[in-house]
PDB file of N, CA and C in Angstrom:
ATOM      1  N   MET A   1       0.902  -0.930   0.113  1.00  0.00           N
ATOM      2  CA  MET A   1       0.059   0.001   0.197  1.00  0.00           C
ATOM      3  C   MET A   1       0.912   1.356   0.036  1.00  0.00           C
ATOM      4  N   LYS A   2       0.822   2.240  -0.858  1.00  0.00           N
ATOM      5  CA  LYS A   2       1.334   3.486  -0.975  1.00  0.00           C
ATOM      6  C   LYS A   2       0.992   4.559  -0.055  1.00  0.00           C
ATOM      7  N   SER A   3       1.896   5.251   0.343  1.00  0.00           N
ATOM      8  CA  SER A   3       1.645   6.278   1.334  1.00  0.00           C
ATOM      9  C   SER A   3       1.328   7.463   0.516  1.00  0.00           C
ATOM     10  N   LEU A   4       0.756   8.637   1.093  1.00  0.00           N
ATOM     11  CA  LEU A   4       0.380   9.791   0.373  1.00  0.00           C
ATOM     12  C   LEU A   4       1.778  10.811   0.799  1.00  0.00           C
ATOM     13  N   ASN A   5       2.421  10.423   1.820  1.00  0.00           N
ATOM     14  CA  ASN A   5       3.555  11.251   2.168  1.00  0.00           C
ATOM     15  C   ASN A   5       3.265  12.617   2.557  1.00  0.00           C
ATOM     16  N   ILE A   6       1.987  12.538   3.339  1.00  0.00           N
ATOM     17  CA  ILE A   6       1.915  14.035   3.680  1.00  0.00           C
ATOM     18  C   ILE A   6       2.017  14.096   5.297  1.00  0.00           C
ATOM     19  N   ASP A   7       2.695  14.725   5.645  1.00  0.00           N
ATOM     20  CA  ASP A   7       3.320  14.977   6.988  1.00  0.00           C
ATOM     21  C   ASP A   7       2.518  16.149   7.744  1.00  0.00           C
ATOM     22  N   ILE A   8       2.401  16.120   9.132  1.00  0.00           N
ATOM     23  CA  ILE A   8       1.611  17.083   9.712  1.00  0.00           C
ATOM     24  C   ILE A   8       2.689  18.188  10.281  1.00  0.00           C
ATOM     25  N   ILE A   9       2.254  19.442  10.416  1.00  0.00           N
ATOM     26  CA  ILE A   9       2.882  20.422  10.909  1.00  0.00           C
ATOM     27  C   ILE A   9       2.734  20.754  12.264  1.00  0.00           C
ATOM     28  N   PHE A  10       1.275  20.893  12.407  1.00  0.00           N
ATOM     29  CA  PHE A  10       0.985  21.436  13.839  1.00  0.00           C
ATOM     30  C   PHE A  10       0.232  20.028  14.706  1.00  0.00           C
ATOM     31  N   PRO A  11      -0.033  20.183  15.907  1.00  0.00           N
ATOM     32  CA  PRO A  11      -0.720  19.111  16.456  1.00  0.00           C
ATOM     33  C   PRO A  11      -2.111  19.131  16.190  1.00  0.00           C
ATOM     34  N   TRP A  12      -2.886  18.084  16.622  1.00  0.00           N
ATOM     35  CA  TRP A  12      -4.271  17.874  16.218  1.00  0.00           C
ATOM     36  C   TRP A  12      -5.062  18.873  16.694  1.00  0.00           C
ATOM     37  N   GLU A  13      -4.838  19.454  17.892  1.00  0.00           N
ATOM     38  CA  GLU A  13      -5.622  20.531  18.348  1.00  0.00           C
ATOM     39  C   GLU A  13      -5.727  21.690  17.539  1.00  0.00           C
ATOM     40  N   VAL A  14      -4.663  21.993  16.737  1.00  0.00           N
ATOM     41  CA  VAL A  14      -4.598  23.141  15.995  1.00  0.00           C
ATOM     42  C   VAL A  14      -5.291  22.909  14.553  1.00  0.00           C
ATOM     43  N   GLY A  15      -5.399  21.680  14.271  1.00  0.00           N
ATOM     44  CA  GLY A  15      -6.003  20.938  12.983  1.00  0.00           C
ATOM     45  C   GLY A  15      -7.525  21.011  13.263  1.00  0.00           C
ATOM     46  N   LEU A  16      -7.929  20.677  14.440  1.00  0.00           N
ATOM     47  CA  LEU A  16      -9.491  20.912  14.835  1.00  0.00           C
ATOM     48  C   LEU A  16      -9.772  22.194  14.723  1.00  0.00           C
ATOM     49  N   THR A  17      -9.054  23.178  15.241  1.00  0.00           N
ATOM     50  CA  THR A  17      -9.368  24.513  15.284  1.00  0.00           C
ATOM     51  C   THR A  17      -9.506  25.187  14.092  1.00  0.00           C
ATOM     52  N   LEU A  18      -8.480  24.890  13.119  1.00  0.00           N
ATOM     53  CA  LEU A  18      -8.606  25.208  11.590  1.00  0.00           C
ATOM     54  C   LEU A  18      -9.791  24.615  11.002  1.00  0.00           C
ATOM     55  N   ALA A  19     -10.094  23.387  11.348  1.00  0.00           N
ATOM     56  CA  ALA A  19     -11.329  22.985  10.199  1.00  0.00           C
ATOM     57  C   ALA A  19     -12.398  23.402  10.877  1.00  0.00           C
ATOM     58  N   LEU A  20     -12.750  23.795  12.217  1.00  0.00           N
ATOM     59  CA  LEU A  20     -13.970  24.407  12.666  1.00  0.00           C
ATOM     60  C   LEU A  20     -13.910  25.958  12.272  1.00  0.00           C
ATOM     61  N   LEU A  21     -12.758  26.447  12.176  1.00  0.00           N
ATOM     62  CA  LEU A  21     -12.488  27.984  11.484  1.00  0.00           C
ATOM     63  C   LEU A  21     -13.128  27.773  10.225  1.00  0.00           C
ATOM     64  N   GLY A  22     -12.796  26.828   9.546  1.00  0.00           N
ATOM     65  CA  GLY A  22     -13.116  26.709   8.086  1.00  0.00           C
ATOM     66  C   GLY A  22     -14.621  26.584   7.707  1.00  0.00           C
ATOM     67  N   LEU A  23     -15.183  25.569   8.587  1.00  0.00           N
ATOM     68  CA  LEU A  23     -16.651  25.573   8.530  1.00  0.00           C
ATOM     69  C   LEU A  23     -17.282  26.912   8.867  1.00  0.00           C
ATOM     70  N   ILE A  24     -16.838  27.719   9.926  1.00  0.00           N
ATOM     71  CA  ILE A  24     -17.421  28.829  10.168  1.00  0.00           C
ATOM     72  C   ILE A  24     -17.468  29.770   8.896  1.00  0.00           C
ATOM     73  N   LEU A  25     -16.243  29.927   8.297  1.00  0.00           N
ATOM     74  CA  LEU A  25     -16.096  30.601   7.150  1.00  0.00           C
ATOM     75  C   LEU A  25     -16.937  30.350   5.927  1.00  0.00           C
ATOM     76  N   ILE A  26     -17.121  29.153   5.783  1.00  0.00           N
ATOM     77  CA  ILE A  26     -18.110  28.532   4.696  1.00  0.00           C
ATOM     78  C   ILE A  26     -19.469  28.843   4.764  1.00  0.00           C
ATOM     79  N   ILE A  27     -19.810  28.715   6.138  1.00  0.00           N
ATOM     80  CA  ILE A  27     -21.124  29.160   6.568  1.00  0.00           C
ATOM     81  C   ILE A  27     -21.567  30.706   6.363  1.00  0.00           C
ATOM     82  N   VAL A  28     -20.595  31.565   6.843  1.00  0.00           N
ATOM     83  CA  VAL A  28     -20.744  32.882   6.777  1.00  0.00           C
ATOM     84  C   VAL A  28     -20.635  33.220   5.285  1.00  0.00           C
ATOM     85  N   GLY A  29     -19.769  32.695   4.379  1.00  0.00           N
ATOM     86  CA  GLY A  29     -19.712  32.903   3.129  1.00  0.00           C
ATOM     87  C   GLY A  29     -21.061  32.635   2.296  1.00  0.00           C
ATOM     88  N   VAL A  30     -21.623  31.333   2.713  1.00  0.00           N
ATOM     89  CA  VAL A  30     -22.866  31.204   1.883  1.00  0.00           C
ATOM     90  C   VAL A  30     -23.854  32.049   2.486  1.00  0.00           C
ATOM     91  N   ARG A  31     -24.125  32.506   3.560  1.00  0.00           N
ATOM     92  CA  ARG A  31     -25.159  33.306   4.168  1.00  0.00           C
ATOM     93  C   ARG A  31     -24.967  34.630   3.453  1.00  0.00           C
ATOM     94  N   GLN A  32     -23.797  35.073   3.360  1.00  0.00           N
ATOM     95  CA  GLN A  32     -23.554  36.574   2.802  1.00  0.00           C
ATOM     96  C   GLN A  32     -23.997  36.480   1.200  1.00  0.00           C
ATOM     97  N   SER A  33     -23.560  35.275   0.741  1.00  0.00           N
ATOM     98  CA  SER A  33     -23.943  35.477  -0.722  1.00  0.00           C
ATOM     99  C   SER A  33     -25.333  35.354  -1.114  1.00  0.00           C
ATOM    100  N   LYS A  34     -26.280  34.948  -0.251  1.00  0.00           N
ATOM    101  CA  LYS A  34     -27.505  34.982  -0.523  1.00  0.00           C
ATOM    102  C   LYS A  34     -28.276  36.433  -0.157  1.00  0.00           C
ATOM    103  N   LYS A  35     -27.505  37.293   0.367  1.00  0.00           N
ATOM    104  CA  LYS A  35     -27.972  38.564   0.595  1.00  0.00           C
ATOM    105  C   LYS A  35     -27.864  39.579  -0.638  1.00  0.00           C
ATOM    106  N   GLU A  36     -28.836  40.320  -0.936  1.00  0.00           N
ATOM    107  CA  GLU A  36     -28.718  41.183  -1.990  1.00  0.00           C
ATOM    108  C   GLU A  36     -28.115  42.509  -1.501  1.00  0.00           C
ATOM    109  N   ILE A  37     -27.296  43.113  -2.129  1.00  0.00           N
ATOM    110  CA  ILE A  37     -26.628  44.524  -1.862  1.00  0.00           C
ATOM    111  C   ILE A  37     -27.100  45.674  -2.788  1.00  0.00           C
ATOM    112  N   ASP A  38     -28.014  46.497  -2.328  1.00  0.00           N
ATOM    113  CA  ASP A  38     -28.525  47.473  -3.199  1.00  0.00           C
ATOM    114  C   ASP A  38     -27.499  48.932  -3.141  1.00  0.00           C
ATOM    115  N   ASP A  39     -27.075  48.839  -1.806  1.00  0.00           N
ATOM    116  CA  ASP A  39     -26.363  50.151  -1.543  1.00  0.00           C
ATOM    117  C   ASP A  39     -24.930  49.920  -1.545  1.00  0.00           C
ATOM    118  N   PHE A  40     -24.188  50.777  -2.569  1.00  0.00           N
ATOM    119  CA  PHE A  40     -22.659  50.503  -2.644  1.00  0.00           C
ATOM    120  C   PHE A  40     -21.792  50.915  -1.507  1.00  0.00           C
ATOM    121  N   ASP A  41     -22.484  51.572  -0.641  1.00  0.00           N
ATOM    122  CA  ASP A  41     -21.721  51.959   0.622  1.00  0.00           C
ATOM    123  C   ASP A  41     -21.674  50.750   1.728  1.00  0.00           C
ATOM    124  N   LYS A  42     -22.546  49.759   1.517  1.00  0.00           N
ATOM    125  CA  LYS A  42     -22.570  48.653   2.308  1.00  0.00           C
ATOM    126  C   LYS A  42     -21.770  47.413   1.914  1.00  0.00           C
ATOM    127  N   ILE A  43     -20.962  47.666   0.574  1.00  0.00           N
ATOM    128  CA  ILE A  43     -20.161  46.526   0.094  1.00  0.00           C
ATOM    129  C   ILE A  43     -19.070  46.132   1.280  1.00  0.00           C
ATOM    130  N   LEU A  44     -19.081  44.862   1.473  1.00  0.00           N
ATOM    131  CA  LEU A  44     -18.172  44.252   2.396  1.00  0.00           C
ATOM    132  C   LEU A  44     -16.705  44.398   1.724  1.00  0.00           C
ATOM    133  N   LEU A  45     -15.501  44.231   2.482  1.00  0.00           N
ATOM    134  CA  LEU A  45     -14.267  43.935   1.957  1.00  0.00           C
ATOM    135  C   LEU A  45     -13.944  42.792   1.414  1.00  0.00           C
ATOM    136  N   VAL A  46     -14.477  41.626   1.822  1.00  0.00           N
ATOM    137  CA  VAL A  46     -14.283  40.334   1.335  1.00  0.00           C
ATOM    138  C   VAL A  46     -15.380  39.733   0.634  1.00  0.00           C
ATOM    139  N   LYS A  47     -15.322  39.014  -0.595  1.00  0.00           N
ATOM    140  CA  LYS A  47     -16.397  38.625  -1.273  1.00  0.00           C
ATOM    141  C   LYS A  47     -16.858  37.219  -0.610  1.00  0.00           C
ATOM    142  N   PRO A  48     -17.892  36.897  -0.648  1.00  0.00           N
ATOM    143  CA  PRO A  48     -18.506  35.545  -0.207  1.00  0.00           C
ATOM    144  C   PRO A  48     -17.693  34.363  -0.819  1.00  0.00           C
ATOM    145  N   THR A  49     -17.457  34.532  -2.073  1.00  0.00           N
ATOM    146  CA  THR A  49     -16.750  33.267  -2.828  1.00  0.00           C
ATOM    147  C   THR A  49     -15.377  33.312  -2.192  1.00  0.00           C
ATOM    148  N   THR A  50     -14.562  34.208  -1.699  1.00  0.00           N
ATOM    149  CA  THR A  50     -13.260  34.101  -1.042  1.00  0.00           C
ATOM    150  C   THR A  50     -13.415  33.475   0.127  1.00  0.00           C
ATOM    151  N   LYS A  51     -14.436  33.910   0.911  1.00  0.00           N
ATOM    152  CA  LYS A  51     -14.591  33.245   2.398  1.00  0.00           C
ATOM    153  C   LYS A  51     -14.864  31.630   2.060  1.00  0.00           C
ATOM    154  N   ILE A  52     -15.760  31.288   1.204  1.00  0.00           N
ATOM    155  CA  ILE A  52     -15.973  29.718   0.970  1.00  0.00           C
ATOM    156  C   ILE A  52     -14.611  29.247   0.408  1.00  0.00           C
ATOM    157  N   LEU A  53     -13.862  29.984  -0.572  1.00  0.00           N
ATOM    158  CA  LEU A  53     -12.486  29.345  -0.863  1.00  0.00           C
ATOM    159  C   LEU A  53     -11.662  29.088   0.366  1.00  0.00           C
ATOM    160  N   PHE A  54     -11.262  29.900   1.076  1.00  0.00           N
ATOM    161  CA  PHE A  54     -10.446  30.123   2.377  1.00  0.00           C
ATOM    162  C   PHE A  54     -10.926  29.181   3.436  1.00  0.00           C
ATOM    163  N   GLY A  55     -12.353  29.049   3.476  1.00  0.00           N
ATOM    164  CA  GLY A  55     -12.826  28.044   4.459  1.00  0.00           C
ATOM    165  C   GLY A  55     -12.493  26.481   4.138  1.00  0.00           C
ATOM    166  N   ALA A  56     -12.573  26.343   2.822  1.00  0.00           N
ATOM    167  CA  ALA A  56     -12.484  24.948   2.218  1.00  0.00           C
ATOM    168  C   ALA A  56     -11.071  24.555   2.527  1.00  0.00           C
ATOM    169  N   ILE A  57     -10.213  25.533   1.936  1.00  0.00           N
ATOM    170  CA  ILE A  57      -8.725  25.348   2.300  1.00  0.00           C
ATOM    171  C   ILE A  57      -8.422  25.190   3.724  1.00  0.00           C
ATOM    172  N   PHE A  58      -9.033  25.923   4.720  1.00  0.00           N
ATOM    173  CA  PHE A  58      -8.629  25.664   6.062  1.00  0.00           C
ATOM    174  C   PHE A  58      -9.287  24.191   6.549  1.00  0.00           C
ATOM    175  N   CYS A  59     -10.355  23.802   5.935  1.00  0.00           N
ATOM    176  CA  CYS A  59     -10.819  22.397   6.336  1.00  0.00           C
ATOM    177  C   CYS A  59     -10.150  21.422   6.060  1.00  0.00           C
ATOM    178  N   ILE A  60      -9.511  21.505   4.666  1.00  0.00           N
ATOM    179  CA  ILE A  60      -8.627  20.410   4.251  1.00  0.00           C
ATOM    180  C   ILE A  60      -7.375  20.470   4.875  1.00  0.00           C
ATOM    181  N   PHE A  61      -6.796  21.532   5.182  1.00  0.00           N
ATOM    182  CA  PHE A  61      -5.497  21.522   6.171  1.00  0.00           C
ATOM    183  C   PHE A  61      -5.788  21.109   7.352  1.00  0.00           C
ATOM    184  N   GLY A  62      -6.870  21.535   8.010  1.00  0.00           N
ATOM    185  CA  GLY A  62      -7.229  21.077   9.477  1.00  0.00           C
ATOM    186  C   GLY A  62      -7.356  19.544   9.419  1.00  0.00           C
ATOM    187  N   VAL A  63      -8.150  18.960   8.415  1.00  0.00           N
ATOM    188  CA  VAL A  63      -8.383  17.446   8.323  1.00  0.00           C
ATOM    189  C   VAL A  63      -7.032  16.738   8.247  1.00  0.00           C
ATOM    190  N   ILE A  64      -5.935  17.321   7.437  1.00  0.00           N
ATOM    191  CA  ILE A  64      -4.811  16.634   7.286  1.00  0.00           C
ATOM    192  C   ILE A  64      -3.908  16.621   8.481  1.00  0.00           C
ATOM    193  N   GLN A  65      -4.021  17.616   9.348  1.00  0.00           N
ATOM    194  CA  GLN A  65      -3.350  17.654  10.645  1.00  0.00           C
ATOM    195  C   GLN A  65      -4.026  16.767  11.704  1.00  0.00           C
ATOM    196  N   MET A  66      -5.149  16.364  11.435  1.00  0.00           N
ATOM    197  CA  MET A  66      -5.958  15.329  12.435  1.00  0.00           C
ATOM    198  C   MET A  66      -5.682  13.916  11.803  1.00  0.00           C
ATOM    199  N   LEU A  67      -4.751  13.617  10.865  1.00  0.00           N
ATOM    200  CA  LEU A  67      -4.697  12.353  10.392  1.00  0.00           C
ATOM    201  C   LEU A  67      -4.061  11.143  11.380  1.00  0.00           C
ATOM    202  N   PRO A  68      -3.230  11.745  12.270  1.00  0.00           N
ATOM    203  CA  PRO A  68      -2.602  10.838  13.173  1.00  0.00           C
ATOM    204  C   PRO A  68      -3.573  10.302  14.187  1.00  0.00           C
ATOM    205  N   LEU A  69      -4.676  11.092  14.237  1.00  0.00           N
ATOM    206  CA  LEU A  69      -5.821  10.348  15.318  1.00  0.00           C
ATOM    207  C   LEU A  69      -6.308   8.932  14.800  1.00  0.00           C
ATOM    208  N   LEU A  70      -6.214   8.862  13.541  1.00  0.00           N
ATOM    209  CA  LEU A  70      -6.876   7.773  12.924  1.00  0.00           C
ATOM    210  C   LEU A  70      -6.161   6.528  13.129  1.00  0.00           C
ATOM    211  N   LYS A  71      -4.800   6.545  13.682  1.00  0.00           N
ATOM    212  CA  LYS A  71      -3.998   5.190  13.864  1.00  0.00           C
ATOM    213  C   LYS A  71      -4.341   4.408  15.015  1.00  0.00           C
TER     214      LYS A  71
END
């Protein structure tokens, strides 16, 4: 069986925190994308798609950090 050769950088607690932060970012991004903005003064600095993208990256990175728990 071949290995993926993926090493962890942080302990699993940090991975859990990153995964939860990623889920929160995804939820906030989806909720923000459903709102319609009529006034240009209320435009936020970060687009919802950026939040969803970074949330997905944080989730993947966090799950990789938690791989040693599966042993």
